[in-house]
């Protein structure tokens, strides 16, 4: 690669999947539970760091939207090895379109050759932001990616996508938006020296006014309910009875398939 | 009085728990049975930064204050069940790194600390001899000065990390007639000619921490490897022991927390006579006692950490913490086995191992009796 490639790494802070939190109120409280970097975004960060460690000329910049409570997740990203961070200050619970609009403004400001991010956030599993961002920018996109390789002297990225039918390999010209899937890599954890180094790295705080973006949330989170507990099983007397139950209670053979 | 940890300390704690859950939560049953040192775990701790916690950044460490360091070690002990590995880490940190940091010349610090912090070098400390244990200063290993060298001769026993160590801090006397004033410390790389490792010592517990006898036979040690001045060995040893006593059981406090949680879970799940055994007051009482022992141990530990972070020596507090935590740990281990009944007696449940590991804590770094001998005179008794 001839010149330095800048990779923008958007990430979201999500509740730690390893801790349980109560949802008595119907809406999980983000203050009460610990937050982590969205695991899919961590995979994107890891991939960018591996590109750098392979000797590619890469500058890595992470960006997140939130308030002071995101500082720990920013330090995690910096501690993993990301070069610098941008915090877009907004306290609202934003929907994918709003996030994509904000990221669009960040992209125009930073001019990265690649936006690498998780395919979805594990808190709401929406899987839309990357696609919307690519659409807003008019950039090519590769989603559900489990392998990335630069070709044409860094002008293109050959991406392996995970699809229902199997793996699909596509080539996108850069700049592009690439969203990462689970099998791309296993992210490193932050070492203590990494955490110490992270404290010395730059964190730029930007407001939406600075970015000249006005956001009207279009989605409201009404409530969250836990999955109902699984009822006790029953014992059936014969194969016929089993098939009858499976048919009548309709859970295994949806009506359209009968 | 403020019992809150800072945001950064909490962040450190979470990073350690995450690391330990991923890399150090492996099965210890087989390692223990075969007395195997977990060298991979050692290396991972090195990469993660554990070995350099209290060492300043200029020497490759993390420059954490004593209180933060023990908080880190406590949380490491909470997740990592390998008490032997933790013991090896503690010995390396408090009896090799810290004496070099506090008494070493600039050259010695530059030469050894970065590689000790990264875990590339493993450190040990050789004080005890077959005939000098609690009466440590009656040691017989000699260091005879010849030109710009000292010639070391003698036997050392119970050298933690002995079989795997690269660097040993050896205490020897330059002249037995000088008594305590003749004791001098040396940094001896184990590959020096004249150093040989004896049998690996089989132990009741902390079996994954290798321990050996070391023999010095006309071992030539250059003057620049002397740690501190001639005759400064006893001051250095006392200093190192104060560090060690105060903090070596930080991970044990974490282990007690884990043990308590395991017992509570078991007491709630295990049913006898139609109810969870925790509903029986006799079990509830044991768990309460365990909780109180844990909290008092933790309070003493933090007090030592706090005093040391203030630059105070805390000799009495270190001895009290060492004594109380070790005794509490052993008692709680017995309760844990009793709560688990016959299951607790089997290796599979990993409850009995904790008792075997804990027993050593009443002996190393000064026996419980020696701690009392330190504490009483400090109150003017």
Coordinates of C-alpha atoms in Angstrom, one line a residue:
Chain A
X1 CA 0.0 0.0 0.0
X2 CA 1.4 3.4 -1.0
X3 CA -0.2 5.9 1.3
X4 CA -1.7 5.5 4.8
X5 CA -5.2 4.1 4.8
X6 CA -7.5 5.5 7.4
X7 CA -10.0 3.1 8.9
X8 CA -13.0 4.6 10.8
X9 CA -14.3 2.2 13.5
X10 CA -17.7 3.2 14.8
X11 CA -18.8 1.3 17.9
X12 CA -21.7 1.3 20.3
X13 CA -21.6 0.8 24.1
X14 CA -24.0 -2.0 25.0
X15 CA -24.9 -3.8 28.3
X16 CA -22.3 -6.4 29.2
X17 CA -23.7 -9.7 27.9
X18 CA -21.9 -11.5 30.7
X19 CA -23.7 -9.8 33.5
X20 CA -27.4 -10.2 34.1
X21 CA -29.5 -7.2 34.7
X22 CA -33.1 -6.9 35.8
X23 CA -35.7 -5.6 33.5
X24 CA -38.4 -5.0 36.1
X25 CA -39.3 -1.6 34.7
X26 CA -39.5 -3.1 31.2
X27 CA -36.6 -1.0 30.0
X28 CA -33.1 -2.0 31.0
X29 CA -31.4 0.8 32.7
X30 CA -28.1 1.6 31.0
X31 CA -26.7 3.2 34.2
X32 CA -27.4 0.2 36.3
X33 CA -25.7 -2.4 34.2
X34 CA -22.1 -2.5 33.1
X35 CA -21.4 -1.6 29.5
X36 CA -18.9 -3.0 27.0
X37 CA -17.9 -2.3 23.4
X38 CA -20.5 -4.0 21.3
X39 CA -18.9 -7.4 20.6
X40 CA -19.4 -7.2 16.8
X41 CA -17.8 -3.7 16.8
X42 CA -14.9 -5.2 18.8
X43 CA -14.4 -7.7 16.0
X44 CA -14.2 -4.8 13.6
X45 CA -11.6 -3.1 15.8
X46 CA -9.6 -6.3 16.1
X47 CA -9.6 -6.7 12.3
X48 CA -8.3 -3.2 11.8
X49 CA -5.5 -3.7 14.4
X50 CA -4.5 -7.0 12.7
X51 CA -4.3 -5.2 9.3
X52 CA -1.9 -2.7 11.0
X53 CA 0.1 -5.5 12.7
X54 CA 0.5 -7.2 9.3
X55 CA 2.4 -4.1 8.2
X56 CA -0.2 -2.2 6.3
X57 CA 0.0 1.5 6.7
X58 CA -3.1 2.0 8.6
X59 CA -4.4 4.8 10.9
X60 CA -7.3 3.6 13.1
X61 CA -9.9 6.0 14.5
X62 CA -12.8 4.9 16.6
X63 CA -16.0 6.9 17.0
X64 CA -18.9 6.4 19.4
X65 CA -22.0 8.4 20.3
X66 CA -22.8 9.0 23.9
X67 CA -21.8 10.8 27.0
X68 CA -19.1 10.6 29.7
X69 CA -20.3 7.1 30.5
X70 CA -18.8 5.9 27.3
X71 CA -15.3 6.9 28.4
X72 CA -14.5 3.4 29.7
X73 CA -15.5 1.8 26.4
X74 CA -13.4 4.4 24.5
X75 CA -10.5 3.4 26.7
X76 CA -11.1 -0.2 25.9
X77 CA -10.8 0.5 22.2
X78 CA -7.8 2.7 22.6
X79 CA -6.3 0.1 25.0
X80 CA -6.7 -2.6 22.3
X81 CA -4.5 -0.4 20.1
X82 CA -6.7 2.0 18.2
X83 CA -4.8 5.3 17.5
X84 CA -7.3 7.9 18.6
X85 CA -11.0 8.3 19.4
X86 CA -13.9 10.6 18.7
X87 CA -16.8 11.0 21.1
X88 CA -20.0 12.5 19.6
X89 CA -21.8 13.9 22.6
X90 CA -25.5 13.0 22.6
X91 CA -27.5 11.5 25.4
X92 CA -30.4 10.1 23.4
X93 CA -31.2 6.5 22.5
X94 CA -30.8 6.9 18.8
X95 CA -32.2 4.8 16.0
X96 CA -30.1 3.4 13.2
X97 CA -31.0 6.2 10.7
X98 CA -30.0 8.8 13.2
X99 CA -26.7 7.0 13.9
X100 CA -26.0 6.7 10.2
X101 CA -26.6 10.4 9.7
X102 CA -24.2 11.3 12.4
X103 CA -21.6 8.8 11.1
X104 CA -22.1 10.2 7.6
X105 CA -21.0 13.6 9.0
X106 CA -18.0 12.0 10.8
X107 CA -17.0 10.3 7.5
X108 CA -17.1 13.6 5.6
X109 CA -14.9 15.1 8.3
X110 CA -12.4 12.3 8.6
X111 CA -12.4 11.0 5.0
X112 CA -11.5 7.4 5.8
X113 CA -11.0 4.8 3.1
X114 CA -12.9 2.2 5.0
X115 CA -15.6 2.2 7.6
X116 CA -15.4 -1.1 9.5
X117 CA -18.1 -1.8 12.0
X118 CA -20.2 -4.6 13.5
X119 CA -23.1 -6.0 11.5
X120 CA -25.4 -5.2 14.4
X121 CA -25.4 -4.2 18.1
X122 CA -26.2 -7.0 20.5
X123 CA -28.7 -4.8 22.5
X124 CA -31.3 -4.3 19.8
X125 CA -30.0 -6.5 17.0
X126 CA -31.3 -4.1 14.4
X127 CA -28.6 -4.6 11.7
X128 CA -29.3 -1.5 9.7
X129 CA -26.7 1.2 10.6
X130 CA -23.9 0.0 8.3
X131 CA -26.3 -0.4 5.3
X132 CA -27.9 3.0 5.9
X133 CA -24.5 4.7 6.2
X134 CA -23.3 3.2 2.9
X135 CA -26.6 4.3 1.3
X136 CA -26.3 7.9 2.6
X137 CA -22.7 8.1 1.5
X138 CA -23.3 6.4 -1.8
X139 CA -20.5 4.0 -1.0
X140 CA -20.4 0.3 -1.8
X141 CA -21.0 -2.0 1.1
X142 CA -20.1 -5.5 2.2
X143 CA -22.1 -6.9 5.1
X144 CA -21.8 -10.0 7.3
X145 CA -18.1 -10.2 6.5
X146 CA -16.0 -13.1 7.7
X147 CA -12.9 -12.3 5.7
X148 CA -11.3 -9.1 4.3
X149 CA -8.3 -8.9 2.0
X150 CA -7.1 -5.7 0.2
X151 CA -6.4 -6.0 -3.5
X152 CA -5.4 -3.6 -6.4
X153 CA -2.8 -1.9 -4.3
X154 CA -5.3 -1.1 -1.6
X155 CA -7.9 0.3 -3.9
X156 CA -10.3 -2.6 -3.4
X157 CA -11.3 -5.0 -0.7
X158 CA -12.2 -8.6 -1.4
X159 CA -14.7 -9.6 1.3
X160 CA -16.1 -13.0 2.2
X161 CA -19.8 -12.7 3.3
X162 CA -21.7 -15.1 5.3
X163 CA -25.0 -15.8 3.7
X164 CA -27.8 -18.3 4.2
X165 CA -26.6 -20.3 1.2
X166 CA -22.9 -20.3 2.2
X167 CA -20.0 -18.0 1.7
X168 CA -20.1 -15.3 -0.9
X169 CA -17.0 -13.5 -2.1
X170 CA -17.4 -9.9 -3.4
X171 CA -15.1 -7.2 -4.2
X172 CA -15.8 -3.6 -3.3
X173 CA -13.9 -0.5 -4.4
X174 CA -12.8 1.7 -1.6
X175 CA -14.0 3.8 0.1
X176 CA -16.6 1.3 1.4
X177 CA -18.6 0.3 4.4
X178 CA -17.8 -3.2 5.7
X179 CA -19.8 -4.8 8.5
X180 CA -18.3 -7.7 10.4
X181 CA -19.7 -11.0 11.4
X182 CA -18.8 -13.3 14.3
X183 CA -16.4 -15.6 12.5
X184 CA -14.0 -12.8 11.3
X185 CA -11.8 -13.1 14.3
X186 CA -11.7 -13.3 18.1
X187 CA -11.0 -9.9 19.6
X188 CA -8.1 -9.5 22.0
X189 CA -8.7 -8.3 25.5
X190 CA -7.1 -5.1 26.8
X191 CA -3.8 -5.7 28.6
X192 CA -3.0 -3.5 31.5
X193 CA -0.1 -1.8 29.7
X194 CA -2.6 -1.2 26.9
X195 CA -5.0 0.4 29.3
X196 CA -2.2 2.7 30.6
X197 CA -1.2 3.7 27.1
X198 CA -4.9 4.4 26.3
X199 CA -4.9 7.2 28.9
X200 CA -2.3 9.1 26.9
X201 CA -4.2 8.9 23.6
X202 CA -6.4 11.7 22.2
X203 CA -10.1 11.6 22.7
X204 CA -11.8 14.4 20.7
X205 CA -15.2 15.4 21.9
X206 CA -17.6 16.8 19.3
X207 CA -21.2 18.0 19.6
X208 CA -23.9 17.5 17.0
X209 CA -23.8 21.3 16.4
X210 CA -20.1 21.0 15.6
X211 CA -21.0 18.4 13.0
X212 CA -24.0 20.5 11.8
X213 CA -26.3 17.5 12.1
X214 CA -29.9 17.8 13.3
X215 CA -31.4 14.6 14.5
X216 CA -35.1 13.8 15.0
X217 CA -35.4 10.4 16.5
X218 CA -38.0 8.4 14.5
X219 CA -38.2 5.4 16.7
X220 CA -39.2 5.2 20.4
X221 CA -38.4 2.3 22.6
X222 CA -41.8 1.5 24.1
X223 CA -40.8 -1.4 26.4
X224 CA -38.7 -4.5 26.8
X225 CA -40.1 -7.7 28.1
X226 CA -38.3 -10.9 29.0
X227 CA -38.9 -14.1 27.0
X228 CA -41.6 -16.1 28.8
X229 CA -40.1 -19.0 30.7
X230 CA -40.4 -22.3 29.0
X231 CA -43.5 -24.3 30.2
X232 CA -43.0 -27.8 31.6
X233 CA -42.9 -30.6 29.0
X234 CA -45.5 -33.3 28.6
X235 CA -45.1 -37.0 27.8
X236 CA -46.9 -38.3 24.8
X237 CA -48.1 -41.9 24.6
X238 CA -47.4 -42.7 20.9
X239 CA -45.9 -41.5 17.7
X240 CA -49.3 -40.7 16.4
X241 CA -50.1 -38.5 19.4
X242 CA -46.8 -36.8 18.9
X243 CA -47.5 -35.9 15.3
X244 CA -51.0 -34.8 16.2
X245 CA -49.7 -32.5 18.8
X246 CA -47.0 -31.1 16.6
X247 CA -49.6 -30.4 13.9
X248 CA -52.4 -29.0 16.1
X249 CA -50.2 -26.8 18.3
X250 CA -48.7 -25.5 15.2
X251 CA -45.3 -24.6 16.5
X252 CA -43.3 -26.9 14.2
X253 CA -45.3 -26.9 11.1
X254 CA -46.4 -23.3 10.5
X255 CA -49.8 -23.2 8.7
X256 CA -48.3 -22.0 5.4
X257 CA -46.2 -25.2 5.3
X258 CA -49.0 -27.7 6.1
Chain B
X1 CA -12.9 7.5 55.4
X2 CA -13.6 6.6 51.8
X3 CA -14.1 3.0 50.8
X4 CA -14.8 3.8 47.2
X5 CA -12.5 2.6 44.5
X6 CA -11.8 5.2 41.8
X7 CA -13.2 4.7 38.3
X8 CA -9.8 3.8 37.0
X9 CA -9.3 1.2 39.7
X10 CA -12.7 -0.3 38.9
X11 CA -11.7 -0.4 35.2
X12 CA -8.5 -2.2 36.1
X13 CA -10.5 -4.7 38.2
X14 CA -12.9 -5.4 35.3
X15 CA -10.0 -5.8 32.9
X16 CA -8.3 -8.3 35.2
X17 CA -11.5 -10.3 35.7
X18 CA -12.1 -10.4 32.0
X19 CA -8.5 -11.5 31.4
X20 CA -8.5 -14.1 34.1
X21 CA -11.9 -15.5 33.0
X22 CA -10.6 -15.9 29.5
X23 CA -7.1 -17.2 30.1
X24 CA -6.7 -18.4 33.7
X25 CA -9.9 -20.2 34.5
X26 CA -8.7 -23.6 33.4
X27 CA -8.9 -26.9 35.2
X28 CA -6.4 -27.0 38.1
X29 CA -7.2 -30.6 39.2
X30 CA -4.7 -32.2 36.8
X31 CA -2.0 -29.5 37.2
X32 CA -2.3 -30.0 41.0
X33 CA -2.2 -33.8 40.8
X34 CA 0.9 -33.7 38.7
X35 CA 2.5 -30.7 40.4
X36 CA 2.8 -28.9 37.1
X37 CA 3.8 -25.2 36.9
X38 CA 1.4 -23.4 34.5
X39 CA 4.1 -21.8 32.4
X40 CA 1.5 -20.7 29.8
X41 CA -0.5 -18.9 32.5
X42 CA 2.7 -17.3 33.7
X43 CA 3.4 -16.0 30.2
X44 CA -0.1 -14.7 29.7
X45 CA 0.1 -12.9 33.0
X46 CA 3.3 -11.3 31.7
X47 CA 1.7 -10.2 28.5
X48 CA -1.3 -8.9 30.4
X49 CA 1.0 -6.8 32.7
X50 CA 0.4 -8.6 36.1
X51 CA 4.1 -9.1 36.9
X52 CA 4.9 -5.4 36.6
X53 CA 1.9 -4.0 38.6
X54 CA 3.9 -2.2 41.3
X55 CA 7.0 -1.4 39.3
X56 CA 7.4 2.1 37.8
X57 CA 6.8 2.5 34.1
X58 CA 10.4 3.4 33.4
X59 CA 11.4 -0.1 34.3
X60 CA 8.7 -1.8 32.3
X61 CA 6.0 -1.9 34.9
X62 CA 2.6 -0.3 35.4
X63 CA 3.5 2.0 38.2
X64 CA 0.5 1.2 40.3
X65 CA 0.4 2.2 44.0
X66 CA 0.3 -0.6 46.6
X67 CA -3.4 -0.3 47.2
X68 CA -4.3 -0.6 43.5
X69 CA -1.8 -3.5 43.2
X70 CA -3.4 -5.5 45.9
X71 CA -6.9 -4.8 44.6
X72 CA -5.7 -6.1 41.2
X73 CA -4.2 -9.3 42.9
X74 CA -7.3 -9.8 44.9
X75 CA -9.4 -9.8 41.8
X76 CA -6.9 -12.1 40.1
X77 CA -7.3 -14.5 43.0
X78 CA -11.1 -14.2 42.8
X79 CA -11.1 -15.7 39.2
X80 CA -7.9 -17.8 39.0
X81 CA -8.2 -21.0 41.0
X82 CA -4.6 -21.8 40.6
X83 CA -3.3 -20.8 44.0
X84 CA 0.2 -22.1 43.2
X85 CA 0.5 -19.9 40.1
X86 CA -0.6 -16.9 42.3
X87 CA 1.9 -17.9 44.9
X88 CA 4.7 -18.0 42.3
X89 CA 3.6 -14.6 41.0
X90 CA 3.6 -13.1 44.5
X91 CA 7.0 -14.5 45.3
X92 CA 8.4 -13.1 42.0
X93 CA 6.9 -9.7 42.7
X94 CA 7.5 -9.1 46.3
X95 CA 10.7 -11.1 47.0
X96 CA 12.6 -10.5 43.7
X97 CA 11.3 -7.4 41.9
X98 CA 10.7 -5.2 44.9
X99 CA 14.1 -5.7 46.5
X100 CA 15.7 -5.0 43.2
X101 CA 13.5 -1.9 42.8
X102 CA 14.1 -0.6 46.3
X103 CA 17.8 -1.6 46.8
X104 CA 19.2 -2.1 43.3
X105 CA 21.6 0.2 41.5
X106 CA 20.3 1.9 38.4
X107 CA 22.2 -0.6 36.3
X108 CA 20.7 -3.5 38.1
X109 CA 17.2 -2.1 37.8
X110 CA 17.7 -1.5 34.0
X111 CA 19.2 -4.9 33.6
X112 CA 16.6 -7.1 35.4
X113 CA 13.3 -5.2 36.0
X114 CA 11.9 -4.9 32.4
X115 CA 12.3 -8.6 31.8
X116 CA 11.0 -9.5 35.2
X117 CA 7.9 -7.3 34.6
X118 CA 7.3 -8.9 31.2
X119 CA 7.6 -12.4 32.8
X120 CA 10.4 -13.3 30.4
X121 CA 12.5 -13.9 33.5
X122 CA 11.2 -15.7 36.5
X123 CA 12.4 -14.5 39.9
X124 CA 12.9 -16.3 43.2
X125 CA 14.4 -15.7 46.6
X126 CA 16.7 -18.0 48.6
X127 CA 16.8 -17.4 52.3
X128 CA 15.8 -20.5 54.2
X129 CA 18.3 -23.3 54.8
X130 CA 18.0 -26.8 56.1
X131 CA 19.0 -25.5 59.5
X132 CA 17.7 -22.0 59.5
X133 CA 14.0 -21.4 59.0
X134 CA 12.2 -19.1 61.4
X135 CA 15.7 -18.2 62.8
X136 CA 16.5 -16.9 59.3
X137 CA 19.7 -14.9 60.2
X138 CA 21.5 -18.0 61.5
X139 CA 22.1 -18.9 57.9
X140 CA 25.3 -20.7 56.9
X141 CA 25.7 -19.9 53.2
X142 CA 28.9 -18.0 52.8
X143 CA 30.0 -15.3 50.4
X144 CA 33.8 -15.0 50.4
X145 CA 35.1 -11.9 48.7
X146 CA 38.0 -12.6 46.2
X147 CA 39.0 -9.6 44.2
X148 CA 36.0 -8.3 42.3
X149 CA 34.0 -11.5 43.0
X150 CA 32.2 -13.2 45.8
X151 CA 32.4 -17.0 46.0
X152 CA 29.2 -18.4 47.3
X153 CA 29.0 -21.8 49.1
X154 CA 26.0 -23.3 50.8
X155 CA 22.5 -24.9 50.5
X156 CA 19.2 -23.2 50.3
X157 CA 15.8 -24.9 50.7
X158 CA 12.2 -24.0 50.0
X159 CA 13.2 -21.8 47.1
X160 CA 9.8 -20.8 45.5
X161 CA 10.1 -20.9 41.7
X162 CA 13.5 -22.6 42.3
X163 CA 13.1 -25.2 39.4
X164 CA 11.8 -22.6 36.9
X165 CA 13.5 -19.3 38.1
X166 CA 16.1 -17.4 36.1
X167 CA 17.1 -14.9 38.7
X168 CA 17.5 -15.7 42.4
X169 CA 18.1 -13.3 45.2
X170 CA 20.4 -15.2 47.5
X171 CA 21.2 -14.3 51.1
X172 CA 24.6 -15.2 52.4
X173 CA 27.0 -14.1 55.1
X174 CA 30.3 -12.5 54.3
X175 CA 31.5 -13.4 57.8
X176 CA 29.6 -15.7 60.1
X177 CA 31.2 -13.9 63.1
X178 CA 29.5 -10.7 62.2
X179 CA 26.1 -12.4 62.8
X180 CA 23.2 -10.4 61.4
X181 CA 25.6 -7.7 60.2
X182 CA 27.3 -10.1 57.9
X183 CA 24.3 -11.0 55.9
X184 CA 24.4 -9.7 52.3
X185 CA 22.1 -10.2 49.3
X186 CA 23.1 -11.1 45.8
X187 CA 21.4 -11.2 42.5
X188 CA 22.3 -14.6 41.1
X189 CA 21.2 -15.7 37.6
X190 CA 20.6 -19.4 38.0
X191 CA 22.7 -20.2 35.0
X192 CA 25.9 -19.1 36.8
X193 CA 28.4 -21.9 37.1
X194 CA 28.3 -23.4 40.5
X195 CA 24.5 -23.1 40.9
X196 CA 22.6 -26.4 40.8
X197 CA 19.0 -27.2 41.4
X198 CA 18.2 -30.1 43.8
X199 CA 15.1 -32.2 43.9
X200 CA 11.8 -30.6 43.4
X201 CA 10.0 -30.5 46.7
X202 CA 6.7 -32.3 46.8
X203 CA 4.1 -30.4 48.9
X204 CA 0.7 -30.8 50.5
X205 CA -0.7 -27.8 48.6
X206 CA 0.2 -25.0 46.2
X207 CA 1.6 -27.9 44.3
X208 CA 1.6 -26.0 41.0
X209 CA 4.1 -23.6 42.4
X210 CA 7.4 -25.4 42.0
X211 CA 9.8 -25.3 44.9
X212 CA 13.3 -26.7 45.1
X213 CA 16.6 -26.9 47.0
X214 CA 19.4 -24.9 45.5
X215 CA 23.1 -25.7 45.9
X216 CA 25.9 -23.1 45.6
X217 CA 29.3 -24.6 45.1
X218 CA 32.2 -22.2 44.5
X219 CA 29.7 -20.0 42.6
X220 CA 31.4 -16.9 41.4
X221 CA 29.3 -13.8 41.6
X222 CA 30.7 -10.5 40.3
X223 CA 30.6 -7.5 42.8
X224 CA 28.1 -5.7 40.6
X225 CA 25.6 -8.4 41.4
X226 CA 25.6 -7.6 45.1
X227 CA 22.2 -6.1 46.0
X228 CA 22.7 -3.3 48.5
X229 CA 25.7 -2.9 50.7
X230 CA 27.7 -5.6 52.4
X231 CA 25.8 -6.4 55.6
X232 CA 22.6 -4.8 54.4
X233 CA 21.0 -8.2 53.8
X234 CA 19.0 -8.3 57.0
X235 CA 17.5 -4.8 56.4
X236 CA 16.8 -5.8 52.9
X237 CA 15.2 -9.1 54.0
X238 CA 13.0 -7.3 56.6
X239 CA 12.0 -4.8 54.0
X240 CA 11.1 -7.5 51.4
X241 CA 9.3 -9.5 54.0
X242 CA 7.2 -6.5 55.0
X243 CA 6.1 -6.2 51.4
X244 CA 5.5 -9.9 51.1
X245 CA 3.6 -10.3 54.4
X246 CA 1.4 -7.4 53.7
X247 CA 0.4 -8.4 50.2
X248 CA 1.1 -12.1 49.5
X249 CA -2.4 -13.0 50.7
X250 CA -4.3 -10.4 48.6
X251 CA -5.1 -13.1 46.1
X252 CA -6.3 -15.3 49.1
X253 CA -8.9 -12.7 49.9
X254 CA -10.2 -13.0 46.4
X255 CA -10.1 -16.8 46.7
X256 CA -12.2 -16.5 49.9
X257 CA -14.7 -14.4 48.1
X258 CA -15.0 -17.1 45.4
X259 CA -15.2 -19.8 48.0
X260 CA -18.0 -18.0 49.8
X261 CA -20.0 -17.6 46.6
X262 CA -19.5 -21.3 45.8
X263 CA -20.7 -22.3 49.2
X264 CA -23.7 -20.0 49.0
X265 CA -24.7 -21.5 45.7
X266 CA -24.2 -25.0 47.0
X267 CA -26.2 -24.3 50.1
X268 CA -29.1 -23.0 48.0
X269 CA -29.0 -25.9 45.5
X270 CA -28.3 -28.9 47.7
X271 CA -31.5 -30.3 49.2
X272 CA -31.7 -32.6 52.1
X273 CA -34.7 -33.5 54.3
X274 CA -36.9 -31.7 51.8
X275 CA -35.2 -28.3 51.9
X276 CA -32.1 -26.4 50.8
X277 CA -29.3 -27.1 53.3
X278 CA -28.8 -23.4 53.6
X279 CA -32.1 -23.2 55.5
X280 CA -30.5 -25.2 58.3
X281 CA -29.1 -22.8 60.8
X282 CA -25.9 -24.8 61.2
X283 CA -25.1 -24.2 57.5
X284 CA -26.2 -20.6 57.7
X285 CA -23.9 -20.0 60.7
X286 CA -20.9 -21.4 58.9
X287 CA -21.6 -19.2 55.9
X288 CA -21.9 -16.2 58.2
X289 CA -18.6 -16.9 59.8
X290 CA -17.0 -17.2 56.4
X291 CA -18.4 -13.9 55.4
X292 CA -17.1 -12.2 58.5
X293 CA -13.7 -13.8 58.1
X294 CA -13.6 -12.5 54.5
X295 CA -14.6 -9.0 55.4
X296 CA -12.2 -8.7 58.3
X297 CA -9.4 -10.1 56.2
X298 CA -10.2 -7.7 53.4
X299 CA -10.3 -4.7 55.8
X300 CA -6.8 -5.6 57.2
X301 CA -5.4 -6.1 53.7
X302 CA -6.7 -2.8 52.5
X303 CA -5.4 -1.0 55.6
X304 CA -1.9 -2.3 54.8
X305 CA -2.3 -1.3 51.2
X306 CA -3.5 2.1 52.2
X307 CA -0.6 2.7 54.7
X308 CA 1.9 1.5 52.1
X309 CA 0.4 3.8 49.6
X310 CA 0.9 6.7 52.0
X311 CA 4.6 5.7 52.2
X312 CA 4.4 4.2 55.6
X313 CA 6.1 0.9 56.5
X314 CA 3.2 -0.8 58.3
X315 CA 5.3 -3.6 59.9
X316 CA 2.7 -4.5 62.5
X317 CA -0.3 -4.1 60.1
X318 CA 1.5 -6.4 57.6
X319 CA 2.1 -9.0 60.2
X320 CA -1.5 -8.8 61.4
X321 CA -2.9 -9.0 57.9
X322 CA -0.7 -12.0 57.1
X323 CA -1.7 -13.8 60.4
X324 CA -5.4 -13.0 60.2
X325 CA -5.9 -13.8 56.5
X326 CA -4.0 -17.1 56.6
X327 CA -5.8 -18.3 59.7
X328 CA -9.2 -17.2 58.4
X329 CA -8.6 -18.8 55.0
X330 CA -7.8 -22.2 56.6
X331 CA -10.9 -22.0 58.8
X332 CA -13.1 -21.0 55.9
X333 CA -11.7 -23.8 53.8
X334 CA -12.7 -26.3 56.6
X335 CA -16.2 -24.8 56.6
X336 CA -16.4 -25.0 52.9
X337 CA -15.6 -28.7 53.0
X338 CA -18.1 -29.3 55.8
X339 CA -20.8 -27.4 53.9
X340 CA -20.1 -29.6 50.8
X341 CA -20.2 -32.8 52.9
X342 CA -18.7 -35.8 51.2
X343 CA -18.6 -34.0 48.0
X344 CA -16.3 -31.5 49.5
X345 CA -13.8 -34.2 50.3
X346 CA -13.5 -35.3 46.7
X347 CA -10.9 -33.6 44.4
X348 CA -13.6 -33.2 41.8
X349 CA -15.4 -30.4 43.7
X350 CA -12.1 -28.5 44.1
X351 CA -13.0 -27.5 47.6
X352 CA -10.5 -29.8 49.4
X353 CA -7.6 -28.4 47.3
X354 CA -8.2 -24.9 48.7
X355 CA -7.6 -26.2 52.2
X356 CA -4.3 -27.8 51.2
X357 CA -3.3 -24.6 49.4
X358 CA -4.4 -22.5 52.4
X359 CA -2.4 -24.5 55.0
X360 CA 0.8 -23.2 53.5
X361 CA -0.1 -19.6 54.2
X362 CA 0.2 -20.2 57.9
X363 CA 3.9 -21.2 57.3
X364 CA 5.4 -19.2 54.5
X365 CA 6.6 -15.6 54.9
X366 CA 6.9 -16.3 58.7
X367 CA 4.7 -18.8 60.5
X368 CA 1.6 -17.6 62.5
X369 CA 3.8 -18.0 65.6
X370 CA 6.5 -15.7 64.2
X371 CA 3.8 -13.1 63.2
X372 CA 2.7 -13.0 66.8
X373 CA 6.3 -12.7 67.9
X374 CA 6.6 -9.6 65.6
X375 CA 3.3 -8.1 66.7
X376 CA 3.6 -8.4 70.5
X377 CA 6.8 -6.4 71.0
X378 CA 5.5 -3.7 68.7
X379 CA 2.8 -3.1 71.4
X380 CA 5.5 -2.8 74.1
X381 CA 4.8 -6.3 75.4

